[in-house]
PDB file of C-alpha atoms in Angstrom:
ATOM      1  CA  UNK A  52      96.956  91.384  28.334  1.00 64.00           C
ATOM      2  CA  UNK A  53      97.683  87.877  26.707  1.00 66.00           C
ATOM      3  CA  UNK A  54     100.436  87.191  29.076  1.00 67.00           C
ATOM      4  CA  UNK A  55      98.160  87.659  31.890  1.00 73.00           C
ATOM      5  CA  UNK A  56      95.832  84.917  30.355  1.00 75.00           C
ATOM      6  CA  UNK A  57      98.499  83.011  29.233  1.00 73.00           C
ATOM      7  CA  UNK A  58      99.701  82.636  33.435  1.00 74.00           C
ATOM      8  CA  UNK A  59      95.872  82.490  34.235  1.00 81.00           C
ATOM      9  CA  UNK A  60      95.854  79.233  31.996  1.00 80.00           C
ATOM     10  CA  UNK A  61      99.299  77.677  32.808  1.00 82.00           C
ATOM     11  CA  UNK A  62      98.323  78.224  36.905  1.00 84.00           C
ATOM     12  CA  UNK A  63      94.838  76.380  35.922  1.00 87.00           C
ATOM     13  CA  UNK A  64      96.694  73.719  33.933  1.00 87.00           C
ATOM     14  CA  UNK A  65      99.206  73.874  36.918  1.00 87.00           C
ATOM     15  CA  UNK A  66      96.178  73.119  39.377  1.00 91.00           C
ATOM     16  CA  UNK A  67      94.604  70.165  37.336  1.00 90.00           C
ATOM     17  CA  UNK A  68      98.116  68.684  37.399  1.00 90.00           C
ATOM     18  CA  UNK A  69      98.925  68.748  40.853  1.00 91.00           C
ATOM     19  CA  UNK A  70      95.054  67.030  41.472  1.00 90.00           C
ATOM     20  CA  UNK A  71      95.697  64.376  39.012  1.00 88.00           C
ATOM     21  CA  UNK A  72      99.146  63.820  41.039  1.00 90.00           C
ATOM     22  CA  UNK A  73      97.650  63.032  44.273  1.00 89.00           C
ATOM     23  CA  UNK A  74      95.399  60.452  42.833  1.00 85.00           C
ATOM     24  CA  UNK A  75      98.577  59.114  40.881  1.00 84.00           C
ATOM     25  CA  UNK A  76     100.414  58.817  44.333  1.00 84.00           C
ATOM     26  CA  UNK A  77      97.392  57.536  46.044  1.00 83.00           C
ATOM     27  CA  UNK A  78      97.311  54.597  43.406  1.00 78.00           C
ATOM     28  CA  UNK A  79     101.106  53.941  43.713  1.00 77.00           C
ATOM     29  CA  UNK A  80     101.158  54.285  39.495  1.00 83.00           C
ATOM     30  CA  UNK A  81     105.024  55.094  39.393  1.00 87.00           C
ATOM     31  CA  UNK A  82     105.227  56.151  35.747  1.00 89.00           C
ATOM     32  CA  UNK A  83     102.069  58.759  35.763  1.00 90.00           C
ATOM     33  CA  UNK A  84     104.193  60.282  38.995  1.00 90.00           C
ATOM     34  CA  UNK A  85     107.054  60.690  37.057  1.00 93.00           C
ATOM     35  CA  UNK A  86     105.812  62.403  34.062  1.00 95.00           C
ATOM     36  CA  UNK A  87     103.162  64.046  35.591  1.00 93.00           C
ATOM     37  CA  UNK A  88     105.889  65.325  38.391  1.00 94.00           C
ATOM     38  CA  UNK A  89     107.958  66.477  35.145  1.00 95.00           C
ATOM     39  CA  UNK A  90     105.221  68.210  33.659  1.00 94.00           C
ATOM     40  CA  UNK A  91     104.471  70.161  36.958  1.00 93.00           C
ATOM     41  CA  UNK A  92     108.328  71.184  36.618  1.00 95.00           C
ATOM     42  CA  UNK A  93     107.459  72.435  32.716  1.00 94.00           C
ATOM     43  CA  UNK A  94     104.251  74.197  33.074  1.00 91.00           C
ATOM     44  CA  UNK A  95     106.502  76.090  35.863  1.00 91.00           C
ATOM     45  CA  UNK A  96     109.358  76.646  33.888  1.00 91.00           C
ATOM     46  CA  UNK A  97     106.521  77.988  30.861  1.00 89.00           C
ATOM     47  CA  UNK A  98     104.804  80.029  33.390  1.00 85.00           C
ATOM     48  CA  UNK A  99     108.004  81.845  34.399  1.00 88.00           C
ATOM     49  CA  UNK A 100     109.377  81.878  30.719  1.00 87.00           C
ATOM     50  CA  UNK A 101     105.908  83.983  30.289  1.00 81.00           C
ATOM     51  CA  UNK A 102     106.420  86.271  32.886  1.00 81.00           C
ATOM     52  CA  UNK A 103     109.973  86.679  32.164  1.00 82.00           C
ATOM     53  CA  UNK A 104     109.768  87.007  28.624  1.00 77.00           C
ATOM     54  CA  UNK A 105     112.437  83.432  28.234  1.00 82.00           C
ATOM     55  CA  UNK A 106     111.748  82.440  24.932  1.00 83.00           C
ATOM     56  CA  UNK A 107     113.479  79.261  25.587  1.00 86.00           C
ATOM     57  CA  UNK A 108     111.285  78.200  28.349  1.00 89.00           C
ATOM     58  CA  UNK A 109     108.215  79.250  26.619  1.00 88.00           C
ATOM     59  CA  UNK A 110     109.734  76.668  23.923  1.00 89.00           C
ATOM     60  CA  UNK A 111     110.809  74.255  26.224  1.00 92.00           C
ATOM     61  CA  UNK A 112     107.013  74.134  27.510  1.00 92.00           C
ATOM     62  CA  UNK A 113     105.871  73.914  23.333  1.00 92.00           C
ATOM     63  CA  UNK A 114     107.494  71.339  23.099  1.00 93.00           C
ATOM     64  CA  UNK A 115     106.553  69.007  26.184  1.00 95.00           C
ATOM     65  CA  UNK A 116     103.198  69.891  26.042  1.00 95.00           C
ATOM     66  CA  UNK A 117     103.739  68.041  22.312  1.00 95.00           C
ATOM     67  CA  UNK A 118     105.072  64.918  24.632  1.00 96.00           C
ATOM     68  CA  UNK A 119     102.157  65.516  27.147  1.00 95.00           C
ATOM     69  CA  UNK A 120      99.266  65.251  24.609  1.00 96.00           C
ATOM     70  CA  UNK A 121     100.831  62.291  23.666  1.00 96.00           C
ATOM     71  CA  UNK A 122     100.947  60.389  26.928  1.00 95.00           C
ATOM     72  CA  UNK A 123      97.552  61.247  27.880  1.00 95.00           C
ATOM     73  CA  UNK A 124      96.596  59.371  24.354  1.00 95.00           C
ATOM     74  CA  UNK A 125      98.890  56.804  25.362  1.00 94.00           C
ATOM     75  CA  UNK A 126      96.708  56.325  29.415  1.00 92.00           C
ATOM     76  CA  UNK A 127      93.288  56.712  27.101  1.00 93.00           C
ATOM     77  CA  UNK A 128      94.276  53.414  24.577  1.00 93.00           C
ATOM     78  CA  UNK A 129      95.663  51.588  27.748  1.00 92.00           C
ATOM     79  CA  UNK A 130      92.436  52.338  30.020  1.00 90.00           C
ATOM     80  CA  UNK A 131      90.294  51.834  26.696  1.00 91.00           C
ATOM     81  CA  UNK A 132      91.873  48.478  26.150  1.00 88.00           C
ATOM     82  CA  UNK A 133      93.449  49.751  22.875  1.00 89.00           C
ATOM     83  CA  UNK A 134      96.530  49.229  20.074  1.00 87.00           C
ATOM     84  CA  UNK A 135      96.990  45.832  21.948  1.00 87.00           C
ATOM     85  CA  UNK A 136      97.428  47.392  25.088  1.00 85.00           C
ATOM     86  CA  UNK A 137      96.178  46.079  28.552  1.00 82.00           C
ATOM     87  CA  UNK A 138      94.519  47.932  31.229  1.00 81.00           C
ATOM     88  CA  UNK A 139      95.218  45.021  33.842  1.00 79.00           C
ATOM     89  CA  UNK A 140      98.583  45.525  32.925  1.00 79.00           C
ATOM     90  CA  UNK A 141     101.623  46.810  35.157  1.00 77.00           C
ATOM     91  CA  UNK A 142     102.554  49.155  32.997  1.00 80.00           C
ATOM     92  CA  UNK A 143     101.740  52.259  34.707  1.00 81.00           C
ATOM     93  CA  UNK A 144     103.266  51.172  38.060  1.00 77.00           C
ATOM     94  CA  UNK A 145     106.456  49.872  36.380  1.00 81.00           C
ATOM     95  CA  UNK A 146     106.116  46.144  37.266  1.00 73.00           C
ATOM     96  CA  UNK A 147     107.417  47.424  40.819  1.00 74.00           C
ATOM     97  CA  UNK A 148     104.010  47.067  42.752  1.00 69.00           C
ATOM     98  CA  UNK A 149     100.514  45.076  41.422  1.00 67.00           C
ATOM     99  CA  UNK A 150      99.022  48.701  42.036  1.00 67.00           C
ATOM    100  CA  UNK A 151      96.078  49.812  40.169  1.00 74.00           C
ATOM    101  CA  UNK A 152      94.147  52.886  39.906  1.00 79.00           C
ATOM    102  CA  UNK A 153      93.724  54.669  43.249  1.00 80.00           C
ATOM    103  CA  UNK A 154      89.610  54.455  41.426  1.00 79.00           C
ATOM    104  CA  UNK A 155      89.528  51.154  40.948  1.00 79.00           C
ATOM    105  CA  UNK A 156      88.282  51.206  44.579  1.00 77.00           C
ATOM    106  CA  UNK A 157      87.435  54.518  45.338  1.00 78.00           C
ATOM    107  CA  UNK A 158      85.380  55.583  42.806  1.00 76.00           C
ATOM    108  CA  UNK A 159      81.897  57.500  42.670  1.00 79.00           C
ATOM    109  CA  UNK A 160      79.426  54.858  43.807  1.00 76.00           C
ATOM    110  CA  UNK A 161      81.730  51.824  44.457  1.00 73.00           C
ATOM    111  CA  UNK A 162      80.365  49.059  46.580  1.00 72.00           C
ATOM    112  CA  UNK A 163      83.178  46.831  48.111  1.00 62.00           C
ATOM    113  CA  UNK A 164      83.240  44.295  50.443  1.00 60.00           C
ATOM    114  CA  UNK A 165      86.678  43.031  52.645  1.00 55.00           C
ATOM    115  CA  UNK A 166      87.311  39.886  52.321  1.00 50.00           C
ATOM    116  CA  UNK A 167      86.907  37.803  55.508  1.00 50.00           C
ATOM    117  CA  UNK A 168      89.270  34.714  55.186  1.00 50.00           C
ATOM    118  CA  UNK A 169      92.004  34.742  56.775  1.00 51.00           C
ATOM    119  CA  UNK A 170      93.239  32.966  53.877  1.00 49.00           C
ATOM    120  CA  UNK A 171      93.623  35.483  51.612  1.00 49.00           C
ATOM    121  CA  UNK A 172      96.446  37.480  53.551  1.00 51.00           C
ATOM    122  CA  UNK A 173      98.671  34.455  53.210  1.00 53.00           C
ATOM    123  CA  UNK A 174      98.921  34.697  49.253  1.00 51.00           C
ATOM    124  CA  UNK A 175     101.714  36.353  47.545  1.00 51.00           C
ATOM    125  CA  UNK A 176      99.700  39.415  46.008  1.00 50.00           C
ATOM    126  CA  UNK A 177      96.456  39.272  48.291  1.00 47.00           C
ATOM    127  CA  UNK A 178      93.325  41.053  46.732  1.00 50.00           C
ATOM    128  CA  UNK A 179      91.889  41.783  49.873  1.00 47.00           C
ATOM    129  CA  UNK A 180      88.911  44.097  48.449  1.00 48.00           C
ATOM    130  CA  UNK A 181      86.432  42.908  45.951  1.00 50.00           C
ATOM    131  CA  UNK A 182      85.074  45.945  43.746  1.00 51.00           C
ATOM    132  CA  UNK A 183      81.217  45.079  43.404  1.00 55.00           C
ATOM    133  CA  UNK A 184      79.750  47.894  41.784  1.00 71.00           C
ATOM    134  CA  UNK A 185      80.756  51.541  40.473  1.00 76.00           C
ATOM    135  CA  UNK A 186      78.064  54.498  39.298  1.00 81.00           C
ATOM    136  CA  UNK A 187      81.291  55.184  36.600  1.00 83.00           C
ATOM    137  CA  UNK A 188      84.204  52.587  36.844  1.00 83.00           C
ATOM    138  CA  UNK A 189      87.323  53.449  36.844  1.00 83.00           C
ATOM    139  CA  UNK A 190      88.811  53.329  33.454  1.00 87.00           C
ATOM    140  CA  UNK A 191      86.319  55.941  32.607  1.00 89.00           C
ATOM    141  CA  UNK A 192      87.583  58.525  35.578  1.00 88.00           C
ATOM    142  CA  UNK A 193      91.756  58.040  34.252  1.00 89.00           C
ATOM    143  CA  UNK A 194      90.017  58.513  30.710  1.00 92.00           C
ATOM    144  CA  UNK A 195      88.552  61.658  32.069  1.00 92.00           C
ATOM    145  CA  UNK A 196      91.310  63.165  33.954  1.00 91.00           C
ATOM    146  CA  UNK A 197      92.626  62.179  30.284  1.00 93.00           C
ATOM    147  CA  UNK A 198      90.641  64.215  27.761  1.00 95.00           C
ATOM    148  CA  UNK A 199      90.810  66.920  30.992  1.00 93.00           C
ATOM    149  CA  UNK A 200      94.966  67.453  30.356  1.00 93.00           C
ATOM    150  CA  UNK A 201      94.018  67.490  26.711  1.00 94.00           C
ATOM    151  CA  UNK A 202      91.417  70.041  27.214  1.00 93.00           C
ATOM    152  CA  UNK A 203      93.179  72.271  28.993  1.00 91.00           C
ATOM    153  CA  UNK A 204      96.740  71.982  27.324  1.00 91.00           C
ATOM    154  CA  UNK A 205      94.864  73.070  24.411  1.00 92.00           C
ATOM    155  CA  UNK A 206      94.553  76.634  25.393  1.00 88.00           C
ATOM    156  CA  UNK A 207      98.058  76.397  27.296  1.00 86.00           C
ATOM    157  CA  UNK A 208      99.539  75.531  23.704  1.00 89.00           C
ATOM    158  CA  UNK A 209      97.940  78.410  21.953  1.00 87.00           C
ATOM    159  CA  UNK A 210      98.658  80.849  24.502  1.00 83.00           C
ATOM    160  CA  UNK A 211     101.952  79.425  24.412  1.00 83.00           C
ATOM    161  CA  UNK A 212     102.743  80.277  20.783  1.00 84.00           C
ATOM    162  CA  UNK A 213     100.684  83.426  20.761  1.00 80.00           C
ATOM    163  CA  UNK A 214     103.166  84.973  23.803  1.00 78.00           C
ATOM    164  CA  UNK A 215     106.255  83.754  22.032  1.00 74.00           C
ATOM    165  CA  UNK A 216     105.697  84.264  18.018  1.00 60.00           C
ATOM    166  CA  UNK A 217     108.793  83.400  15.443  1.00 60.00           C
ATOM    167  CA  UNK A 218     109.309  87.262  14.349  1.00 53.00           C
ATOM    168  CA  UNK A 219     109.879  88.533  18.121  1.00 51.00           C
ATOM    169  CA  UNK A 220     113.125  86.835  18.192  1.00 48.00           C
ATOM    170  CA  UNK A 221     116.890  88.248  18.310  1.00 50.00           C
ATOM    171  CA  UNK A 222     119.923  86.344  17.387  1.00 43.00           C
ATOM    172  CA  UNK A 223     120.415  85.465  21.315  1.00 50.00           C
ATOM    173  CA  UNK A 224     116.956  83.181  21.269  1.00 50.00           C
ATOM    174  CA  UNK A 225     115.268  85.672  23.323  1.00 54.00           C
ATOM    175  CA  UNK A 226     112.309  87.353  22.541  1.00 50.00           C
ATOM    176  CA  UNK A 227     111.035  91.010  24.152  1.00 51.00           C
ATOM    177  CA  UNK A 228     107.410  92.096  24.414  1.00 54.00           C
ATOM    178  CA  UNK A 229     106.651  95.107  22.370  1.00 52.00           C
ATOM    179  CA  UNK A 230     106.600  97.746  25.082  1.00 54.00           C
ATOM    180  CA  UNK A 231     110.014  97.094  26.723  1.00 52.00           C
ATOM    181  CA  UNK A 232     112.886  97.950  25.032  1.00 50.00           C
ATOM    182  CA  UNK A 233     114.823  95.298  23.279  1.00 46.00           C
ATOM    183  CA  UNK A 234     118.673  94.805  24.935  1.00 48.00           C
ATOM    184  CA  UNK A 235     119.993  95.277  21.399  1.00 40.00           C
ATOM    185  CA  UNK A 236     119.262  99.345  20.447  1.00 41.00           C
ATOM    186  CA  UNK A 237     121.513  99.676  23.501  1.00 39.00           C
TER     187      UNK A 237
END
């Protein structure tokens, strides 16, 4: 039953990671796109490890989850301008482009104004849209994404620890479910 619950939790984590990936693609934020891609792969491997009783995959998921928590804390600090970080830097786009969060212009309740001047198009990095006001500013939406990822990672981490306790290991590094016979006995 606990394996079933951990699988449901990992599936929910996967769905939220896919949602986050879509919005990072819309904003051309290349660092989050790569990190989200690795996260999706690690969640799938963790799910496989839990279903197939493969401890290495579950442990890999557990270690990745610690890195994932660190990443989400970093992104939150970036959008809150903490620790010398600034949301105006192009860290998340890896300096490749001047793109920013998709939510900056498309957030809930955002009113934008298209700039009619043809002179703007001749600029090196034209900003053709000016956002006048939003119901919820984009940095808070990004921080909410991070908080959601942190909240869904916690039960995933706990279930993975429970599915893969240290006393279930044999010398090969695999673990076996109490209802499954051990390969060492045969």
